[in-house]
PDB file of C-alpha atoms and ligand atoms in Angstrom:
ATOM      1  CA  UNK A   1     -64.521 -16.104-140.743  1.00 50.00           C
ATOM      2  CA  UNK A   2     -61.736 -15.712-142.885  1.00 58.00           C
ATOM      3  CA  UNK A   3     -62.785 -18.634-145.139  1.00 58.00           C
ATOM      4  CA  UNK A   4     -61.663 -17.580-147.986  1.00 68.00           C
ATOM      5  CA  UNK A   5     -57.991 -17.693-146.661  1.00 73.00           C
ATOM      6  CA  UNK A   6     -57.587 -20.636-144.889  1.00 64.00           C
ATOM      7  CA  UNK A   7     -58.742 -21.800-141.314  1.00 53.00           C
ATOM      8  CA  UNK A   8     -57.312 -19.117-139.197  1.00 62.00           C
ATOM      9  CA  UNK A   9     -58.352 -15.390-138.732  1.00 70.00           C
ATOM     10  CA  UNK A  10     -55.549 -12.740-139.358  1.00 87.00           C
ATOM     11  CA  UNK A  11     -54.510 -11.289-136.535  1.00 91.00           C
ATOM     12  CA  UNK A  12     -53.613  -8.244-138.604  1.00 96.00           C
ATOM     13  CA  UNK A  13     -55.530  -5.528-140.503  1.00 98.00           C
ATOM     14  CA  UNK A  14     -55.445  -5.289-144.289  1.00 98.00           C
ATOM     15  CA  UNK A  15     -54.195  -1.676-145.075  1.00 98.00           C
ATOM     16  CA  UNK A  16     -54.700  -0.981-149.100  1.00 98.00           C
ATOM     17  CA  UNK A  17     -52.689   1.945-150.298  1.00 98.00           C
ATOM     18  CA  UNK A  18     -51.992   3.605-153.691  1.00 98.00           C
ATOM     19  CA  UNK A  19     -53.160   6.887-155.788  1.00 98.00           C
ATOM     20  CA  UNK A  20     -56.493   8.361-155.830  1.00 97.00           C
ATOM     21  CA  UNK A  21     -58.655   6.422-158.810  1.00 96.00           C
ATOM     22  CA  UNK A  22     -56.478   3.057-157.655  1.00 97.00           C
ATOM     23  CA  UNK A  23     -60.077   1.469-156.524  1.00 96.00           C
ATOM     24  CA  UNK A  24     -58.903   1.291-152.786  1.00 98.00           C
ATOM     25  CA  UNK A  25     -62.568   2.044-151.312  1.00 97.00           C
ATOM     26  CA  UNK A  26     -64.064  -0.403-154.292  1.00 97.00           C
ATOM     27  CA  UNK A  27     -61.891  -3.243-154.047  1.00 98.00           C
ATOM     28  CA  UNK A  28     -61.504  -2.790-149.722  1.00 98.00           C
ATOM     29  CA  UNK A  29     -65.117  -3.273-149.677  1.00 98.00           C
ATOM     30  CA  UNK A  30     -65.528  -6.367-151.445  1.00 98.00           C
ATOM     31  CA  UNK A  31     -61.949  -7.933-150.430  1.00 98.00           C
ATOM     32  CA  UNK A  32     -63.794  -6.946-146.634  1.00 97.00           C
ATOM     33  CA  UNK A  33     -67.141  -8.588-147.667  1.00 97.00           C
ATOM     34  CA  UNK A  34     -65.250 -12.183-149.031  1.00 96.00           C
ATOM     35  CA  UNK A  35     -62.559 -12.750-146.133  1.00 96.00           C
ATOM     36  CA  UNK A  36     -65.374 -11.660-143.650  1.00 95.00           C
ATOM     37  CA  UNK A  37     -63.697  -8.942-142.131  1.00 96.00           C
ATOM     38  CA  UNK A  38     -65.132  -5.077-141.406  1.00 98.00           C
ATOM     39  CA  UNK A  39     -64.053  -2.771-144.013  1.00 98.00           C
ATOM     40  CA  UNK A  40     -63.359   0.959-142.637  1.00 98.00           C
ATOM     41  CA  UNK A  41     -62.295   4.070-145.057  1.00 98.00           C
ATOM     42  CA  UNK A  42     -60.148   6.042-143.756  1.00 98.00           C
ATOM     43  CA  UNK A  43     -61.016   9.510-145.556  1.00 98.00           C
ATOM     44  CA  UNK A  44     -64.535   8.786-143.905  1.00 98.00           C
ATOM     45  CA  UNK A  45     -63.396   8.618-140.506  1.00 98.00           C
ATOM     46  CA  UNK A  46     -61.335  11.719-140.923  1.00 98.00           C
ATOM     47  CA  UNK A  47     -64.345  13.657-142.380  1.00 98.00           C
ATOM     48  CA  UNK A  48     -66.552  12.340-139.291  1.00 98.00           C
ATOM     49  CA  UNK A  49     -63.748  13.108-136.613  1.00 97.00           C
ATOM     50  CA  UNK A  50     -63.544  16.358-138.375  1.00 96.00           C
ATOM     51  CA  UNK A  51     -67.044  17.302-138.675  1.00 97.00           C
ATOM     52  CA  UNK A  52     -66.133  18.373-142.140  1.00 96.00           C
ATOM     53  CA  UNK A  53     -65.608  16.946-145.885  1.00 96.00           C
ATOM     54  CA  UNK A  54     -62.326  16.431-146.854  1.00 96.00           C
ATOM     55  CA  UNK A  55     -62.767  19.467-148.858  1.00 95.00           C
ATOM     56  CA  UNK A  56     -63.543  21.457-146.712  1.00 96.00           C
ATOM     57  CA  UNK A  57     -60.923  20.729-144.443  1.00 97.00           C
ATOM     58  CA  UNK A  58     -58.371  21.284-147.147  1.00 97.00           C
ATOM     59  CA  UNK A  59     -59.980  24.526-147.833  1.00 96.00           C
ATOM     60  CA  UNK A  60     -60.516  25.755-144.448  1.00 96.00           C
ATOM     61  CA  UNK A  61     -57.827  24.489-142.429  1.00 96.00           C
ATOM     62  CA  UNK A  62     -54.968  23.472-145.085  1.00 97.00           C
ATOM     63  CA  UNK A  63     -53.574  20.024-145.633  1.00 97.00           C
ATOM     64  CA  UNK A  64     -51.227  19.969-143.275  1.00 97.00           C
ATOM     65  CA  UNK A  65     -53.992  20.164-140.492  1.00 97.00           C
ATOM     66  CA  UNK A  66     -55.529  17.275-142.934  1.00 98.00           C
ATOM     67  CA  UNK A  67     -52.770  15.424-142.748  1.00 98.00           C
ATOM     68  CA  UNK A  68     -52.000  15.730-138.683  1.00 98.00           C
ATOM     69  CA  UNK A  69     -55.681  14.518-138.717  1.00 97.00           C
ATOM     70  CA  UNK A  70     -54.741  11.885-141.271  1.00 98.00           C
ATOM     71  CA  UNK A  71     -52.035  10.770-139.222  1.00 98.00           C
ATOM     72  CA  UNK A  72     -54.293  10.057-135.925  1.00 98.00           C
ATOM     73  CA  UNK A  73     -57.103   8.950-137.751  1.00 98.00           C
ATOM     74  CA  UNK A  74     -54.970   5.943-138.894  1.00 98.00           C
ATOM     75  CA  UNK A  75     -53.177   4.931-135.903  1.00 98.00           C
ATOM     76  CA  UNK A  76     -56.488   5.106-133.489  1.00 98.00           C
ATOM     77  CA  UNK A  77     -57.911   2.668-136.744  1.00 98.00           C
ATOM     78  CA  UNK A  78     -54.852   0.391-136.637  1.00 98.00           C
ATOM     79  CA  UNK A  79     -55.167   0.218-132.671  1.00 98.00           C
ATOM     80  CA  UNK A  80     -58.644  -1.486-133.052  1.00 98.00           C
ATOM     81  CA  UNK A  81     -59.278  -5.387-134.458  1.00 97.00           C
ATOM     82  CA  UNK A  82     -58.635  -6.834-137.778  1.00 97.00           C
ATOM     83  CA  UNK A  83     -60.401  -4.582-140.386  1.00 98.00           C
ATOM     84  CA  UNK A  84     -59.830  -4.028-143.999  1.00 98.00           C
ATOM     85  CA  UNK A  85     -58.886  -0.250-144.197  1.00 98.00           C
ATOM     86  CA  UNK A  86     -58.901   1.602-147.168  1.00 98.00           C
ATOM     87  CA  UNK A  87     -56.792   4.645-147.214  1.00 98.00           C
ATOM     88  CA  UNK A  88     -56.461   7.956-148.796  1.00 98.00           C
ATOM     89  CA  UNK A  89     -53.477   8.241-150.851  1.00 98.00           C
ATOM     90  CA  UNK A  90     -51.391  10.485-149.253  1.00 98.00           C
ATOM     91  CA  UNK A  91     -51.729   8.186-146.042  1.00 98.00           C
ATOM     92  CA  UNK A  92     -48.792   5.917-146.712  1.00 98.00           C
ATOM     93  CA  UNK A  93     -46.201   8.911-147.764  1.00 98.00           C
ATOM     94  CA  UNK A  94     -46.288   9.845-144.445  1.00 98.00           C
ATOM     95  CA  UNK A  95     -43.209   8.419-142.197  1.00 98.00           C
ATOM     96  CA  UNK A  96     -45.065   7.588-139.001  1.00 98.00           C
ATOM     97  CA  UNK A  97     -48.046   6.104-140.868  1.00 98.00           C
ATOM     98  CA  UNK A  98     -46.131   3.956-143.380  1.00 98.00           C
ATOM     99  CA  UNK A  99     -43.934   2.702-139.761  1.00 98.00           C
ATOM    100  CA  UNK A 100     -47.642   1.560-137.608  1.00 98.00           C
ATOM    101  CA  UNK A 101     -48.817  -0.031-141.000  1.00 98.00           C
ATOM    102  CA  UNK A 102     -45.504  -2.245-141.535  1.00 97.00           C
ATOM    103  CA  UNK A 103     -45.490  -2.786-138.347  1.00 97.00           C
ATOM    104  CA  UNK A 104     -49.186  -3.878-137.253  1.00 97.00           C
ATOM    105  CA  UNK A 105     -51.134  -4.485-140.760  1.00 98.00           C
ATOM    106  CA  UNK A 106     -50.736  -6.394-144.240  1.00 98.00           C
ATOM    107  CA  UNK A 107     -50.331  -3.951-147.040  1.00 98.00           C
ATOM    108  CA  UNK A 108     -51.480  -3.531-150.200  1.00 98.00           C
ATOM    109  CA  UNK A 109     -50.370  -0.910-153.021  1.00 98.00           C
ATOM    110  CA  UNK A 110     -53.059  -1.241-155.906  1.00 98.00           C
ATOM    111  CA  UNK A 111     -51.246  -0.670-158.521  1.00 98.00           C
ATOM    112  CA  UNK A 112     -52.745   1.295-161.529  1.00 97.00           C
ATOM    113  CA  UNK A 113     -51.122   2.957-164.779  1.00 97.00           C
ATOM    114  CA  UNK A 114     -51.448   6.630-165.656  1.00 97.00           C
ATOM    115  CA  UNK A 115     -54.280   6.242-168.345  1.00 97.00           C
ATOM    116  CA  UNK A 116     -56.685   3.763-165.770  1.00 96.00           C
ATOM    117  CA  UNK A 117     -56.309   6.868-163.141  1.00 97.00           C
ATOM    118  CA  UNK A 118     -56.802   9.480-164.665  1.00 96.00           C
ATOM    119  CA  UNK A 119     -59.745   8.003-166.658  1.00 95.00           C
ATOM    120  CA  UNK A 120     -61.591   7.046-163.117  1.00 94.00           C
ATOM    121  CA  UNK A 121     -60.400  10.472-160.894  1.00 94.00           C
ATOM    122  CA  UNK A 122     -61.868  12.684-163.588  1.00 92.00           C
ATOM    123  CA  UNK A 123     -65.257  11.032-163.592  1.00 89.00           C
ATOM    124  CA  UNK A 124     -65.504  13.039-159.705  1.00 87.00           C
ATOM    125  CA  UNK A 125     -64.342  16.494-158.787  1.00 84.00           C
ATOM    126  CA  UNK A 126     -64.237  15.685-155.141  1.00 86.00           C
ATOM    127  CA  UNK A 127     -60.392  15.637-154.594  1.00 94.00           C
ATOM    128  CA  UNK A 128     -58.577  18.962-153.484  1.00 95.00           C
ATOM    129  CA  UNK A 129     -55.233  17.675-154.908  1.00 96.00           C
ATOM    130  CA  UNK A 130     -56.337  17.428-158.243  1.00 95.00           C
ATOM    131  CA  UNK A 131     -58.875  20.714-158.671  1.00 93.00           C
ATOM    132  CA  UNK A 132     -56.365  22.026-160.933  1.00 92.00           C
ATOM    133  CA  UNK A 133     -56.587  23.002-164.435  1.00 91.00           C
ATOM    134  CA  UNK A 134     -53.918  20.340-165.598  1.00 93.00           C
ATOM    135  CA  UNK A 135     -54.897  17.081-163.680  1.00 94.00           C
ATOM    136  CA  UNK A 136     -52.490  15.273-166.483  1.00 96.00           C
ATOM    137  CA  UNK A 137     -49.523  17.092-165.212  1.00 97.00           C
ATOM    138  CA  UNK A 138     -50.036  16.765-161.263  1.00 97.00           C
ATOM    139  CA  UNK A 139     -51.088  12.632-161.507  1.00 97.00           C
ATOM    140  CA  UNK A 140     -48.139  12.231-163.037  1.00 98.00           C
ATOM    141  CA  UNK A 141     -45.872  14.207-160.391  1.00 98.00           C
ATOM    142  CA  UNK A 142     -47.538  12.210-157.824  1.00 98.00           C
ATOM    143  CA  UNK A 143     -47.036   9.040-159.965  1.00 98.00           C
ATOM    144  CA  UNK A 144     -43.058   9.798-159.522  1.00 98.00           C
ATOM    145  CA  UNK A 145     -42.932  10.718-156.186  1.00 98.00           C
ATOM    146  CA  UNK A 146     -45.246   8.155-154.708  1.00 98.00           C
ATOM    147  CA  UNK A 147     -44.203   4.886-156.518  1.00 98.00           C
ATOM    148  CA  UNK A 148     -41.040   4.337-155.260  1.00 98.00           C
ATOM    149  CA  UNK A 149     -42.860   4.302-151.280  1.00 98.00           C
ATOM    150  CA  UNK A 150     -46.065   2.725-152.331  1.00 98.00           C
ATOM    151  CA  UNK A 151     -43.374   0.212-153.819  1.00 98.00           C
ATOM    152  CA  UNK A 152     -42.713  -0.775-150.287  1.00 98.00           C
ATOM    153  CA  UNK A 153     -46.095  -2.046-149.616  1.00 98.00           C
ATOM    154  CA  UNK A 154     -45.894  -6.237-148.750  1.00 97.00           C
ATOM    155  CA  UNK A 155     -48.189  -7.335-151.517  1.00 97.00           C
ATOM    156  CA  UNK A 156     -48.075  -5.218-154.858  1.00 98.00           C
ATOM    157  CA  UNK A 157     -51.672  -5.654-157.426  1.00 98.00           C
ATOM    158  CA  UNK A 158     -52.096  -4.362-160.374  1.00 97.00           C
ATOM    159  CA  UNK A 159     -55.589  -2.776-160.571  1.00 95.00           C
ATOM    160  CA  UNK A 160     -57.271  -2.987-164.009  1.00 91.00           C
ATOM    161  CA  UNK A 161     -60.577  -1.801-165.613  1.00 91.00           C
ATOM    162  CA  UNK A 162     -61.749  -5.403-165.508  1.00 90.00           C
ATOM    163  CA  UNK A 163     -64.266  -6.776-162.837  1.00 95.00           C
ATOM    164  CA  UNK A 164     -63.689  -6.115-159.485  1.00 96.00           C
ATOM    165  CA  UNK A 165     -63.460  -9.596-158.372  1.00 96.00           C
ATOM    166  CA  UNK A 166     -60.594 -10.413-160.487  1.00 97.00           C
ATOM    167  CA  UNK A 167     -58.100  -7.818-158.381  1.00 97.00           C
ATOM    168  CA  UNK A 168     -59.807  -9.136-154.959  1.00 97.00           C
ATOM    169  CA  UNK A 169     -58.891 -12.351-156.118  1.00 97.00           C
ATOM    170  CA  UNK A 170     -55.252 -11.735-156.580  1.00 97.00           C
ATOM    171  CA  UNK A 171     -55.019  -9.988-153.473  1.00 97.00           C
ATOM    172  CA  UNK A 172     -56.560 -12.703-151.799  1.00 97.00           C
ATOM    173  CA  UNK A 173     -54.078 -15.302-153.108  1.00 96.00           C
ATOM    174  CA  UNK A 174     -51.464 -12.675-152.691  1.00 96.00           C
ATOM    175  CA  UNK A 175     -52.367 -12.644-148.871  1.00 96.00           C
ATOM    176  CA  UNK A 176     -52.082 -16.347-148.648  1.00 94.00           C
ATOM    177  CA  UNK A 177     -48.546 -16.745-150.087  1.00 94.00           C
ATOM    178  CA  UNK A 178     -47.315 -13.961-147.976  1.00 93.00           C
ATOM    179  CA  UNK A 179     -49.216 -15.441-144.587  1.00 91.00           C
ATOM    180  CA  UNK A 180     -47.806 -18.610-145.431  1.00 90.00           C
ATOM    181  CA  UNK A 181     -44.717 -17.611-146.097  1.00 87.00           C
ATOM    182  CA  UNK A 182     -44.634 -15.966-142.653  1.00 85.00           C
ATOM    183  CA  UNK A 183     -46.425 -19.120-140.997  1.00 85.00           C
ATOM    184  CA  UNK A 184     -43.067 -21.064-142.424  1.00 86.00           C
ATOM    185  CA  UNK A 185     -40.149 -18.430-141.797  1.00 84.00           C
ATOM    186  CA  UNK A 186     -41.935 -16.879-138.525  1.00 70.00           C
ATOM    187  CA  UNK A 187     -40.426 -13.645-140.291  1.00 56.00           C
ATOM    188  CA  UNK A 188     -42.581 -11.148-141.641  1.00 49.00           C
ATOM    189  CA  UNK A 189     -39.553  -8.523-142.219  1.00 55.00           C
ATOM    190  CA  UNK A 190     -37.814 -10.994-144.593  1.00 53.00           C
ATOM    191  CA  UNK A 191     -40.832 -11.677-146.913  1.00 55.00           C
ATOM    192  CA  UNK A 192     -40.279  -9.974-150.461  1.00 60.00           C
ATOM    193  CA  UNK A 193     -42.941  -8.134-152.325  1.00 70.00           C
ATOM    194  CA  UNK A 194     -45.781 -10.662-153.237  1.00 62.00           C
ATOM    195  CA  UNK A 195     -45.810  -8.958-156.294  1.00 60.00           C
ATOM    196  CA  UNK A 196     -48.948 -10.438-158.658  1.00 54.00           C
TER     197      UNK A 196
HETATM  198  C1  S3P B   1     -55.293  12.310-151.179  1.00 65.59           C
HETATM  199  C2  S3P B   1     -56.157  11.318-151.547  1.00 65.59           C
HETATM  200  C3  S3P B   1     -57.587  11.320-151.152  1.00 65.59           C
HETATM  201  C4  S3P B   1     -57.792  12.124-149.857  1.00 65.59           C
HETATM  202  C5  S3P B   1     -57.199  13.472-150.001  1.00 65.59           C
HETATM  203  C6  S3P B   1     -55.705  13.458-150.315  1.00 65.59           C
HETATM  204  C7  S3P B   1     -53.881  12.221-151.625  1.00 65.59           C
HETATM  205  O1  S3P B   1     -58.046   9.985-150.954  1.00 65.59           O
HETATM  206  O2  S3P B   1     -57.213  11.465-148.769  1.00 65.59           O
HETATM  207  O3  S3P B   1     -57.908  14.134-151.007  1.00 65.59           O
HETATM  208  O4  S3P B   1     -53.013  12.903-151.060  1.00 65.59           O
HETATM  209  O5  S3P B   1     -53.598  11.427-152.562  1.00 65.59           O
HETATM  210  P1  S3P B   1     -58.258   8.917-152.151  1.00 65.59           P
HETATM  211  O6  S3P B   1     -56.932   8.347-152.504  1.00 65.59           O
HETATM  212  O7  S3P B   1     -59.150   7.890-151.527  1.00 65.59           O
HETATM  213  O8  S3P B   1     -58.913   9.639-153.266  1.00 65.59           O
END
């Protein structure tokens, strides 16, 4: 377990945040699959507690329902053992959710520029947010409001077009540095940004 970070299993889940098209689900699976941990998507769980696709709970019920549902979703996940969770990317805006994941996980922010996102969220038209006429206009509104909280994430990645691998490697030897930083100070709160 956990080889490909040392000898001893984290005791904490892996929480990857960022904007839609970042490549949480992608690179959460395969960063999952190496340090031989579960991975579990969040927007999944919330469609299966639901009964309902994301969609169709934006349509039907609003998003603020979607995001009370967001909100329990997440802290019943981050109750349960060591997983890598991928989440949606409104998850870590939210006050009470960005508190549980400093508090009980490792996170991530994939970081990705305007052009890589928008190239990989208009390949899909599955996300409520962005069926709008000018997707341009509304990534980069989200862009400025999000950064500056995603910023707050303990390991920052920058997520490319390049192989997959690559990023899951730098997260991996981001998570290394930052659990052996802790292993040395025996102070999580004081670690800076392992920014790649
Ligand atoms: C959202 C992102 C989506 C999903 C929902 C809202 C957001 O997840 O949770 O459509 O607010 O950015 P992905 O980031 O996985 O696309």
């Amino acid at each position: 377990m956990n080889a490909a970070l040392g000898e001893k299993a984290l005791d904490r889940s892996i929480v990857l945040v960022g904007l839609m098209g970042s490549g949480k689900s992608a690179i959460g699976r395969r960063l999952a699959a190496r340090i031989g941990m579960k991975f579990v998507d969040a927007d999944a769980e919330i469609e299966a507690a639901a009964g309902l696709p994301i969609n169709d709970i934006f349509e039907v019920h609003g998003e603020e329902a979607f995001r009370d549902g967001e909100r329990r979703v997440i802290a019943r996940l981050l109750s349960e053992p060591p997983h890598v969770l991928a989440t949606g990317g409104g998850a870590f805006m939210d006050g009470e959710t960005r508190k549980s994941i400093k508090a009980r996980a490792f996170s991530v922010w994939l970081r990705a520029d305007f052009d890589v996102l928008l190239r990989r969220v208009s390949r899909r038209d599955n996300r409520p947010l962005l069926k709008v006429e000018n997707k341009e206009e509304v990534l980069r509104q989200l862009i400025e409001e999000r950064y500056p909280i995603y910023e707050e994430a303990d390991i920052i990645v920058q997520s490319e077009d390049g192989p997959h691998e690559e990023t899951v490697n730098e997260v991996i030897a981001a998570l290394k540095r930052l659990t052996a930083d802790e292993a040395r100070d025996g102070d999580a709160a004081s670690s800076p940004n392992q920014a790649i």
